[in-house]
Short mmCIF file of C-alpha atoms (C1' of nucleotides) in Angstrom, two decimals:
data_model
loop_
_atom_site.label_atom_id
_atom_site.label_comp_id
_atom_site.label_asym_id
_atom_site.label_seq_id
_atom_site.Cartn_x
_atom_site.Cartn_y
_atom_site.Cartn_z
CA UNK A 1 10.77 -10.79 21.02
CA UNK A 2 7.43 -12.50 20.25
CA UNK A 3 4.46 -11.18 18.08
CA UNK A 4 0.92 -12.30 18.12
CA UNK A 5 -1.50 -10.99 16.09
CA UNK A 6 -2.38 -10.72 12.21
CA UNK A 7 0.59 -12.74 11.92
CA UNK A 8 2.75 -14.76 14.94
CA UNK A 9 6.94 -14.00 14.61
CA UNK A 10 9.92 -14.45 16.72
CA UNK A 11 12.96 -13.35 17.16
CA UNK A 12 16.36 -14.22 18.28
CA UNK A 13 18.39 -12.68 20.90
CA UNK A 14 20.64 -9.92 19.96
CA UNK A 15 21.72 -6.43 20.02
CA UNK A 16 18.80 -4.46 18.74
CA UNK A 17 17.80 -0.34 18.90
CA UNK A 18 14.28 0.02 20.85
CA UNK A 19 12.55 3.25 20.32
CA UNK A 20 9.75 4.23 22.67
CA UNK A 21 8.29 7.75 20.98
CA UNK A 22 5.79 10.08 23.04
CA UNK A 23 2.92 8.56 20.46
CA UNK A 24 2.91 5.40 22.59
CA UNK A 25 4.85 3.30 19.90
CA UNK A 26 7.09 0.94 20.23
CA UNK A 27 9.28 -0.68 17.52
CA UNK A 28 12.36 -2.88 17.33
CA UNK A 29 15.06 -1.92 14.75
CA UNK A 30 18.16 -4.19 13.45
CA UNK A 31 21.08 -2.82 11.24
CA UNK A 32 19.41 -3.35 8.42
CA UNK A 33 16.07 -3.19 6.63
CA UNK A 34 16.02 0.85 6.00
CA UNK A 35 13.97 2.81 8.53
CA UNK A 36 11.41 -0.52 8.77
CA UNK A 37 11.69 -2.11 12.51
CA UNK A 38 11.85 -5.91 12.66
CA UNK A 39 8.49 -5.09 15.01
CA UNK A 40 6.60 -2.88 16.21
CA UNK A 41 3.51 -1.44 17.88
CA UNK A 42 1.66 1.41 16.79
CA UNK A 43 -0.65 3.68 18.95
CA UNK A 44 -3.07 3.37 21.02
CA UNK A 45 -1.44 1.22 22.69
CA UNK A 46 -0.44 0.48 26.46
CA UNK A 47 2.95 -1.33 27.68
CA UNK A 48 3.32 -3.32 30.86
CA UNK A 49 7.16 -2.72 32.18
CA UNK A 50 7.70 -6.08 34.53
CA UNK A 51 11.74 -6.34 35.36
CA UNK A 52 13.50 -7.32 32.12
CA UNK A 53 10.38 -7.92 30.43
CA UNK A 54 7.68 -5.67 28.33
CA UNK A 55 4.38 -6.41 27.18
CA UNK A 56 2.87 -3.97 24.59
CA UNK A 57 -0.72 -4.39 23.95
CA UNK A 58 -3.32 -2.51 21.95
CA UNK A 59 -7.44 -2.06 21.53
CA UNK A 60 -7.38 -5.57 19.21
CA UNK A 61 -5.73 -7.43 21.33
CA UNK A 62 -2.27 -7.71 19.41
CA UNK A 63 0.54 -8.22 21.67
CA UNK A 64 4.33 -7.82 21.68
CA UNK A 65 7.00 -9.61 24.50
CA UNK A 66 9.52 -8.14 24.56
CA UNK A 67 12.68 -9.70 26.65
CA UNK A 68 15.62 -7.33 27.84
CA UNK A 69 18.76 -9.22 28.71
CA UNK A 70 20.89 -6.76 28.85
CA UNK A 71 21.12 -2.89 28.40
CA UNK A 72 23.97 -0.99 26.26
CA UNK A 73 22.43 2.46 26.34
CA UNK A 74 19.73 4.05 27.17
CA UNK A 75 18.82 7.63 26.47
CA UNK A 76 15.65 9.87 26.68
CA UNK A 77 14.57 13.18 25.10
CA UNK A 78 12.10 15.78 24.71
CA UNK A 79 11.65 16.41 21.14
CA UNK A 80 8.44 18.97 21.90
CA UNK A 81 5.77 19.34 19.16
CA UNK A 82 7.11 18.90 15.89
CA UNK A 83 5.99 22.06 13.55
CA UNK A 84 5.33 19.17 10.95
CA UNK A 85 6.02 18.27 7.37
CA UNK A 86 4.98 20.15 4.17
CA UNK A 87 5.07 18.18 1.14
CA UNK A 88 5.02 19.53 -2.29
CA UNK A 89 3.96 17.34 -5.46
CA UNK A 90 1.42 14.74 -4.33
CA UNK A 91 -0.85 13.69 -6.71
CA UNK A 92 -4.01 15.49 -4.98
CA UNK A 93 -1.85 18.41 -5.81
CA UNK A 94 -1.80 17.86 -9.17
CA UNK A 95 -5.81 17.40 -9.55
CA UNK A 96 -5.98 21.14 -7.89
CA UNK A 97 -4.01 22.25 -10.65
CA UNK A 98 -5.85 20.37 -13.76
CA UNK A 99 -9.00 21.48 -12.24
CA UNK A 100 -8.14 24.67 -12.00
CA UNK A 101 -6.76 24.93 -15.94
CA UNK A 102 -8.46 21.74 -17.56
CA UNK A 103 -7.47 23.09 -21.31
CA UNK A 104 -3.62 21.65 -20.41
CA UNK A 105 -5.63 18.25 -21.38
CA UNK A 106 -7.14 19.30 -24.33
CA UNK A 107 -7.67 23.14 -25.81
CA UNK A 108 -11.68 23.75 -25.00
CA UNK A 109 -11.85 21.41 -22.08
CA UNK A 110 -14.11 22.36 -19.34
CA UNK A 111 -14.66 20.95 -15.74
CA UNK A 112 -17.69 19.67 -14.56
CA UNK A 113 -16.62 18.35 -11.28
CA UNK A 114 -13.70 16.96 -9.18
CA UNK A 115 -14.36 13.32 -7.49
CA UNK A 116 -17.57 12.74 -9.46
CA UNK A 117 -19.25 10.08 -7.41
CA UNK A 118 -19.63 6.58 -9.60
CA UNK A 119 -20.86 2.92 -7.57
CA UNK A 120 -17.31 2.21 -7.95
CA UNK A 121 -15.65 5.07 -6.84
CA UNK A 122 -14.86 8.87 -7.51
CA UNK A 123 -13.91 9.65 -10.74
CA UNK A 124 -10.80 12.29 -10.27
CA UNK A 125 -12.23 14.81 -13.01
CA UNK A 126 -15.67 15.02 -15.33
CA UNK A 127 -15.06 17.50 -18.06
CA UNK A 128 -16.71 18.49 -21.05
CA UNK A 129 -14.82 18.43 -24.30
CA UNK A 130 -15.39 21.54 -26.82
CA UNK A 131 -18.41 20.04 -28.46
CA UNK A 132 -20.10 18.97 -25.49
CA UNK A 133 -18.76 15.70 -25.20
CA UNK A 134 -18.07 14.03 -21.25
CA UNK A 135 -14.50 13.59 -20.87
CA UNK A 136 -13.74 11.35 -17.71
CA UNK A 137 -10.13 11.86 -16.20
CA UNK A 138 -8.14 9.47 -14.42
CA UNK A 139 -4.99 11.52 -12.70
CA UNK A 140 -2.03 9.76 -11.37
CA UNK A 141 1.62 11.29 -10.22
CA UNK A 142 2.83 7.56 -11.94
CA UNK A 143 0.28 5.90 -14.23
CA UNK A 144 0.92 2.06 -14.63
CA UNK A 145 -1.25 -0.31 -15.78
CA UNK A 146 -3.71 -0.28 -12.49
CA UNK A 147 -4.54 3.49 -13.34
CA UNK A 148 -5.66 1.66 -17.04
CA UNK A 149 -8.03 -0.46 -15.58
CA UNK A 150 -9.56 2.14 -12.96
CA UNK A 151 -10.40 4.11 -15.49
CA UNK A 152 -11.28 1.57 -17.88
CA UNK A 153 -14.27 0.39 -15.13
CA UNK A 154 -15.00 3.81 -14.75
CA UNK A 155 -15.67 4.57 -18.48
CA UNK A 156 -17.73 1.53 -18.62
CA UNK A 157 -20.09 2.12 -16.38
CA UNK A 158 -20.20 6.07 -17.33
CA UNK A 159 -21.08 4.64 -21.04
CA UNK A 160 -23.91 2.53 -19.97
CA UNK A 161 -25.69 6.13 -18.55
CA UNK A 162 -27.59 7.33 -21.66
CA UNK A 163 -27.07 10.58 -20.32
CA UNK A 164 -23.90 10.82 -20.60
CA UNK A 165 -22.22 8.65 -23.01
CA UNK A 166 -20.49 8.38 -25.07
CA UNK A 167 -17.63 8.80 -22.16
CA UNK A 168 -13.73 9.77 -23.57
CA UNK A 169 -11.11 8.42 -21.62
CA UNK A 170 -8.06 10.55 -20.38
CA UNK A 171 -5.24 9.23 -18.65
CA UNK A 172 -3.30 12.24 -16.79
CA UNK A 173 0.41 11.64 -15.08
CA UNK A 174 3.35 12.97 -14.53
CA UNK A 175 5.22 9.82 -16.28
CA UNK A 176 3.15 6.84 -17.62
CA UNK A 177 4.50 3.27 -17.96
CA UNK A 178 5.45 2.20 -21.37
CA UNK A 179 3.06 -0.51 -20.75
CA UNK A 180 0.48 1.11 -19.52
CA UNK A 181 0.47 3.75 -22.41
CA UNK A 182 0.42 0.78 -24.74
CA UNK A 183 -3.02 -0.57 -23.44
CA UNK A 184 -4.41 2.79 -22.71
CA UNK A 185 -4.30 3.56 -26.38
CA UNK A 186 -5.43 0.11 -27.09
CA UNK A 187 -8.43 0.91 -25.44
CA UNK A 188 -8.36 4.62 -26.98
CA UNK A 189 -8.07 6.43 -23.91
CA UNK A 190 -5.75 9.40 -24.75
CA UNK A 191 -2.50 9.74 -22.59
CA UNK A 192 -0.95 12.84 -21.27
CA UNK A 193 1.71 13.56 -19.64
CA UNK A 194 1.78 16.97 -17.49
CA UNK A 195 4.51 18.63 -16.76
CA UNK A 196 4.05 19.65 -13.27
CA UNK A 197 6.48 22.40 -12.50
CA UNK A 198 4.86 23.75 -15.91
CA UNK A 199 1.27 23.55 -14.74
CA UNK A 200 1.88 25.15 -11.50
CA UNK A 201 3.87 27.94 -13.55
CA UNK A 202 0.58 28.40 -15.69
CA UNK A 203 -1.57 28.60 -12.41
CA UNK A 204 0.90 31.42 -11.46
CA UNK A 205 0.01 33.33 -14.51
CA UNK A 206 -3.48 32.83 -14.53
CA UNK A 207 -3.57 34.17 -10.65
CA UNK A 208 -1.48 36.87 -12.25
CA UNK A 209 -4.28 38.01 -14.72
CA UNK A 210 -6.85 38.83 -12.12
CA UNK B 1 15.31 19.35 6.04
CA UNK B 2 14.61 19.16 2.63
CA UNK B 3 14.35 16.00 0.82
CA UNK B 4 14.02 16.73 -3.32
CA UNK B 5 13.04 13.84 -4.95
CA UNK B 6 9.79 11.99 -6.00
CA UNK B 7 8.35 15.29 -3.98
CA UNK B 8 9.81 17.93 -2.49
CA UNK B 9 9.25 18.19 1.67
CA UNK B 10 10.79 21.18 3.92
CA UNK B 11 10.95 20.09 7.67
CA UNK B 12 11.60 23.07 9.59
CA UNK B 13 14.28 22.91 12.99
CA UNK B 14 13.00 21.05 15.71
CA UNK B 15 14.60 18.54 18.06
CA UNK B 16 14.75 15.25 16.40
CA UNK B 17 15.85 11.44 16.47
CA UNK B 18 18.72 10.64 13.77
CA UNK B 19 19.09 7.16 12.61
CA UNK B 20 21.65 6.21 10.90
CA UNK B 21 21.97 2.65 10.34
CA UNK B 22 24.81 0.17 9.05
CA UNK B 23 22.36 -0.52 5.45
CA UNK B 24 23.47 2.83 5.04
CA UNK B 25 19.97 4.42 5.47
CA UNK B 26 18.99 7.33 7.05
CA UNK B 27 15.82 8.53 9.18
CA UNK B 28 14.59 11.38 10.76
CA UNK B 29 12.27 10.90 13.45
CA UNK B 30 9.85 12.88 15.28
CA UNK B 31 7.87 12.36 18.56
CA UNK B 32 4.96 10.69 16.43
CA UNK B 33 3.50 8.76 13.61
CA UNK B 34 4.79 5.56 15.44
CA UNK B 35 7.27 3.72 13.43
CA UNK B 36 7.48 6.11 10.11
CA UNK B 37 10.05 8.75 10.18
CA UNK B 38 9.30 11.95 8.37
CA UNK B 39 11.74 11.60 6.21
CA UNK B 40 14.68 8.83 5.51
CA UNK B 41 16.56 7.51 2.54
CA UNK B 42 16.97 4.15 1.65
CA UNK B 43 19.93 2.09 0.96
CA UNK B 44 22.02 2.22 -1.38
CA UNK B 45 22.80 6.23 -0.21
CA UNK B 46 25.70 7.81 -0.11
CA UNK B 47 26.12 10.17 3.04
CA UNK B 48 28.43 13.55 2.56
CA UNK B 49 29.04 15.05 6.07
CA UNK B 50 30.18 18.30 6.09
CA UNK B 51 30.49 20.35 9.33
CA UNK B 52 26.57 21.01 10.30
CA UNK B 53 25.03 19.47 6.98
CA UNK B 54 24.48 16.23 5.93
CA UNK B 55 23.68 15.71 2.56
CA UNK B 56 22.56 12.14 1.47
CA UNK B 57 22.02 11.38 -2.42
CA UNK B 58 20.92 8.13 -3.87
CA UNK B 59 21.07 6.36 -7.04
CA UNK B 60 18.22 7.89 -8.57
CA UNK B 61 19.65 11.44 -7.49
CA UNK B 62 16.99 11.46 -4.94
CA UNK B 63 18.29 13.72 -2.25
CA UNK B 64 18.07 14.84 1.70
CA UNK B 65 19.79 17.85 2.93
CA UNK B 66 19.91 18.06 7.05
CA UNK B 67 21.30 20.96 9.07
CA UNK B 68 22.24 20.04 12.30
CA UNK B 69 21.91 23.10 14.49
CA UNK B 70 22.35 21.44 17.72
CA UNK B 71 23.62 17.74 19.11
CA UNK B 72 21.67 16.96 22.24
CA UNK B 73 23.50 13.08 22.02
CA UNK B 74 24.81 11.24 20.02
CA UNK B 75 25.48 7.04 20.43
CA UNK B 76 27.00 4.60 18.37
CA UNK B 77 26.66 0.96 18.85
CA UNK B 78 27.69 -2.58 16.98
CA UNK B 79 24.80 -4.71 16.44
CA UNK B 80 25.99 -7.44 14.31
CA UNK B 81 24.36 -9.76 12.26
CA UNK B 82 20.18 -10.28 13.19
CA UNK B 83 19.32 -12.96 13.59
CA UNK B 84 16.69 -12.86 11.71
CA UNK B 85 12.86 -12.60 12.23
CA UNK B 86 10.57 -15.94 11.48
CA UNK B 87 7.15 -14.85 10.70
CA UNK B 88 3.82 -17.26 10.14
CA UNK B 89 1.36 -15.70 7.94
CA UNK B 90 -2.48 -15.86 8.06
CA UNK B 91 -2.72 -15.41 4.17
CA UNK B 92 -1.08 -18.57 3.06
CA UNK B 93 -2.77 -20.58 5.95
CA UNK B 94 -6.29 -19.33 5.35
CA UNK B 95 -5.34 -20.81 1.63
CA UNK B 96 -4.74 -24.60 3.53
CA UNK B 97 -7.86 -24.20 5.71
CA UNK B 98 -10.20 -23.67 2.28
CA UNK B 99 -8.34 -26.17 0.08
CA UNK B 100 -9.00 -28.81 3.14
CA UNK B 101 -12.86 -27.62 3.45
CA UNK B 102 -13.87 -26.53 0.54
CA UNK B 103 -17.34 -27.22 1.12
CA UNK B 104 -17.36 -24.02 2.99
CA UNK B 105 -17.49 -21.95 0.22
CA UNK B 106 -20.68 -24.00 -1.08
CA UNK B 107 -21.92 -27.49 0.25
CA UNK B 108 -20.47 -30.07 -2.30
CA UNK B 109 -17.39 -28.17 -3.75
CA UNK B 110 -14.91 -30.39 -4.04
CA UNK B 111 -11.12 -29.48 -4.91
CA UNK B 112 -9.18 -29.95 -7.96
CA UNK B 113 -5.99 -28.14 -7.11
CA UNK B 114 -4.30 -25.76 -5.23
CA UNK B 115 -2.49 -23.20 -7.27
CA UNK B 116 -3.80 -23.77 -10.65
CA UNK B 117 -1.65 -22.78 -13.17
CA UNK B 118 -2.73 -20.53 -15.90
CA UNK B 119 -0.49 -18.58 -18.27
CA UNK B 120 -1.06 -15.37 -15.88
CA UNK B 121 -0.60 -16.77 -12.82
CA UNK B 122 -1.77 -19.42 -10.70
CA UNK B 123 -5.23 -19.73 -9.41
CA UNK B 124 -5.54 -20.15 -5.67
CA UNK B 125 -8.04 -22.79 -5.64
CA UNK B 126 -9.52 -24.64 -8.68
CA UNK B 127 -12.62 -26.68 -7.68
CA UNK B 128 -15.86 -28.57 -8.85
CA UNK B 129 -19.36 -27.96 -7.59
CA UNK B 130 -22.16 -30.54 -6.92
CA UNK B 131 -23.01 -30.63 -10.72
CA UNK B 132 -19.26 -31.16 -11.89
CA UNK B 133 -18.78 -27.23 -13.36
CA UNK B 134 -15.72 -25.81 -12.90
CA UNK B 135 -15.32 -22.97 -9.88
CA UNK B 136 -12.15 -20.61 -9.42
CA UNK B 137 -11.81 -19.21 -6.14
CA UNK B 138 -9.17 -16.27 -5.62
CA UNK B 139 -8.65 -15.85 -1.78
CA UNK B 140 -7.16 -13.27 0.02
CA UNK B 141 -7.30 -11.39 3.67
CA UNK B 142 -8.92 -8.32 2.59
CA UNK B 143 -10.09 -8.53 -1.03
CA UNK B 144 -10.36 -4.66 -2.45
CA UNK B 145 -11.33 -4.14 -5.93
CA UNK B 146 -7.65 -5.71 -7.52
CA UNK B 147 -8.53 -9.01 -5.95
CA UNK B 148 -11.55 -8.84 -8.38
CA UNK B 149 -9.91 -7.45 -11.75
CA UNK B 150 -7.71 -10.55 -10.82
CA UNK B 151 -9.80 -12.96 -10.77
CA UNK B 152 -11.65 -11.91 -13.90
CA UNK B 153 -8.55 -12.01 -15.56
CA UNK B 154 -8.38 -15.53 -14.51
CA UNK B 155 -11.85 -16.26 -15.39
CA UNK B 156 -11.72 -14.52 -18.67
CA UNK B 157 -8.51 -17.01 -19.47
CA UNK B 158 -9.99 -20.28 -18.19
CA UNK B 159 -12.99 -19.89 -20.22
CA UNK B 160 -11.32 -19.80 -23.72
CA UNK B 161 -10.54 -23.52 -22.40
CA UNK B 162 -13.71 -25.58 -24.21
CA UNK B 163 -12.93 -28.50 -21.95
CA UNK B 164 -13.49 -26.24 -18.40
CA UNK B 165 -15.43 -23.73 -19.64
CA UNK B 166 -17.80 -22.55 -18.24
CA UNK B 167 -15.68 -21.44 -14.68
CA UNK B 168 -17.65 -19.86 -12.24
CA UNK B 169 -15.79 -17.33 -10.15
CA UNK B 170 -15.87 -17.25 -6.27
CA UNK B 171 -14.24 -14.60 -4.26
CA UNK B 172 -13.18 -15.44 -0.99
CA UNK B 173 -12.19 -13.58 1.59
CA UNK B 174 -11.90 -12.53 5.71
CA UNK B 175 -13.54 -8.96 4.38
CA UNK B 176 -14.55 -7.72 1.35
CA UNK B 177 -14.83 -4.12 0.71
CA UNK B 178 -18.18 -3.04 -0.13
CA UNK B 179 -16.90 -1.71 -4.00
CA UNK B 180 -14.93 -4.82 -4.28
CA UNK B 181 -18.28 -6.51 -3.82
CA UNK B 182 -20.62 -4.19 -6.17
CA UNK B 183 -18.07 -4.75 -8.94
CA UNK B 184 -17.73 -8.98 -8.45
CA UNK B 185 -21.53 -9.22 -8.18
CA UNK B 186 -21.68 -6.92 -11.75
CA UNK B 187 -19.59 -9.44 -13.08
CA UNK B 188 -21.29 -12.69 -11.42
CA UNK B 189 -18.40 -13.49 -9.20
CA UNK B 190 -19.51 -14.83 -5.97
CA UNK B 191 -18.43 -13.69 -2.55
CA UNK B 192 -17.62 -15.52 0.48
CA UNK B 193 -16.59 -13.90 3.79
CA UNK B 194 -14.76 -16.40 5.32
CA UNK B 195 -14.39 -16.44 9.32
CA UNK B 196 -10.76 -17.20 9.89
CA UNK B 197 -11.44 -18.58 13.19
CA UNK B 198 -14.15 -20.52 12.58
CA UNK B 199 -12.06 -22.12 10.03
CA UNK B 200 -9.67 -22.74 12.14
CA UNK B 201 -11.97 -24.78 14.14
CA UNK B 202 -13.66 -26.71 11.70
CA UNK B 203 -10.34 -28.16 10.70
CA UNK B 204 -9.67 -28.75 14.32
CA UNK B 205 -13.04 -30.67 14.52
CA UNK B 206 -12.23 -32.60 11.35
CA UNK B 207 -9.21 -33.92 12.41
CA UNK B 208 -10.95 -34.36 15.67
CA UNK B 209 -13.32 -37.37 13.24
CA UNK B 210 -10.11 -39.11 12.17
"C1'" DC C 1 -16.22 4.92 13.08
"C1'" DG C 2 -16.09 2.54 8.64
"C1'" DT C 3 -14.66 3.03 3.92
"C1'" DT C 4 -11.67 4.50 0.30
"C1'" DG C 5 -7.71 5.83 -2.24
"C1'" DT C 6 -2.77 7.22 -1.89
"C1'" DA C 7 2.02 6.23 -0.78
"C1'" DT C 8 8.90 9.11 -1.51
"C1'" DG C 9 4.66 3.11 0.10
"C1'" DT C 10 8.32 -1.17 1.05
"C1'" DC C 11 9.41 -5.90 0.17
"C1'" DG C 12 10.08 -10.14 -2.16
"C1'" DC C 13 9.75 -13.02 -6.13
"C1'" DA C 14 9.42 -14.14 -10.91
"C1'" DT C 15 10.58 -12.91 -15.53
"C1'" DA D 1 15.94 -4.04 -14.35
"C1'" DT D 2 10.95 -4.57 -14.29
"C1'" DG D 3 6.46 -6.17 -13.43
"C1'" DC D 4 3.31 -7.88 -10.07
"C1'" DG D 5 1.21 -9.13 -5.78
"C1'" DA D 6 1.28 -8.99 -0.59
"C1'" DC D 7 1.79 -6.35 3.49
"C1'" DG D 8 0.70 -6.94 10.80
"C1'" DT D 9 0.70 -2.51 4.68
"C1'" DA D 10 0.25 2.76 7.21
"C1'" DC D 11 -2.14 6.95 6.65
"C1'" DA D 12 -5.35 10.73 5.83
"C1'" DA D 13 -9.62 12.26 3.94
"C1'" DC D 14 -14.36 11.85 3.86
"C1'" DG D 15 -19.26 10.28 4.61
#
DNA sequence: CGTTGTATGTCGCAT
DNA sequence: ATGCGACGTACAACG
């Protein structure tokens, strides 16, 4: 098998598993190396079957040879339309929630707005504190140090508008790194950690009210 | 399937590839999203079979539950030992082409060193302009807005150093996201989109000269 | 279509 | 183990 594109590989002869899905993809696994293939294509893409030999191209130009010497099995299915994946717990999940009951950060917290626009980038939550102070909030289903310094360039350039500094700093996650807690408060952005089976309880109730 | 782990995911029955692989890992594939299953577990996994229902639990108690309602095939083959794959990057090569024209970046940069060390980390390229100031260059393929935070942490280090300060900061790169770029020019780092290519070709013609 | 942020990212290397 | 940077990152959402 040979690769060219972003990057040029090769690779040895030997007993591999080729998949060919209904996608158009193509990718090359060995015995090892989790559900990654050695190679692959991914859609769009179109492959040329010569005799022993494929050639899988796509729109950039990015090409994989492909060399059969011999074939141990070879199998086909129809797997039909898959009725797809729900996932539960993702941070953009978790915003919902805190939007929905902001006081889990602080008692008297109200929102403003989700993905307030910045030059550098959406800032997850803009609330107001109790006195009328602008509370910026940086969510994250991990928080490690990265999350720090997004919303450390956040909160600097919100505290250079007149309007609406001074700017408080709140770092929301479901578990932060030691480390990162450590130069959050350093910088005295608050940490807190939400409990998210807990939050979605209080949405619950709060549906349950009206 | 349900997986119950960093998230939670229900996969309702369909028909669908197995892999089970020799790492131990497991993936579940459907007909699309090329190469990523829609759910797997990575090695090291233990795998419980009981009649119908596999359950697989790793280390961190992560855990996949799969019914198996129906086998349409099922194949079992030796691989043995890969190989391996060889792979030449663009990254580390695009890192030769500068540190041999260096000029490129700005017409009478000269270089110091490749990798400069610094307690952090090394700097990729460490040069001197026309008038004999110092000039850090952090390169990468696509520079987002963590190539800059990295090279002002470099910057902010080499400038406590009386004898290079002051170290002007050049970001160099094949493309440079557009917030990458409002954030470096806030902070009077430079950028230079760098044509790969080109490059490639003005080495070619150098060598060409000797 | 380009841009941006997220990811069960994964992977490899240094500490 | 953990932190950190690179990846052919892939991928989906959004302007």
């Amino acid at each position: 098998m040979d690769y060219i594109g972003r990057l040029t590989a090769h690779l040895p002869t030997a007993n591999r598993l080729l998949m060919v899905k209904a996608d158009g993809s193509v990718s090359i696994h060995a015995d090892d190396r989790a559900y990654k293939p050695l190679n692959w294509m991914s859609p769009p893409c179109r492959i040329e079957e010569a005799p022993g030999v494929w050639r899988v191209v796509n729109k950039a130009g990015e090409e994989l040879r492909i060399t059969l010497e011999e074939v141990l099995h070879d199998s086909s299915h129809e797997l039909g339309v898959d009725p797809g994946l729900r996932k539960d717990g993702v941070e953009a999940h978790l915003q919902e929630l805190l939007a929905a009951s902001p006081g889990v950060l602080r008692e008297g917290y109200t929102l403003v707005r989700r993905e307030f626009p910045t030059a550098i980038g959406p800032v997850d939550l803009f609330c107001r504190d109790a006195g009328g102070g602008s509370v910026a909030v940086e969510i994250k289903r991990r928080a490690g140090i990265d999350a720090v310094e997004q919303l450390t360039r956040y909160l600097e350039l919100l505290n250079r508008d007149p309007l609406l500094a001074p700017v408080a700093g709140v770092l929301a996650a479901q578990s932060i790194a030691p480390q990162a807690r450590t130069l959050a408060e350093d910088r005295d952005i608050r940490c807190v950690v939400v409990d998210y089976d807990a939050l979605r309880g209080i949405e619950r109730d709060e549906l349950t009210l009206f």
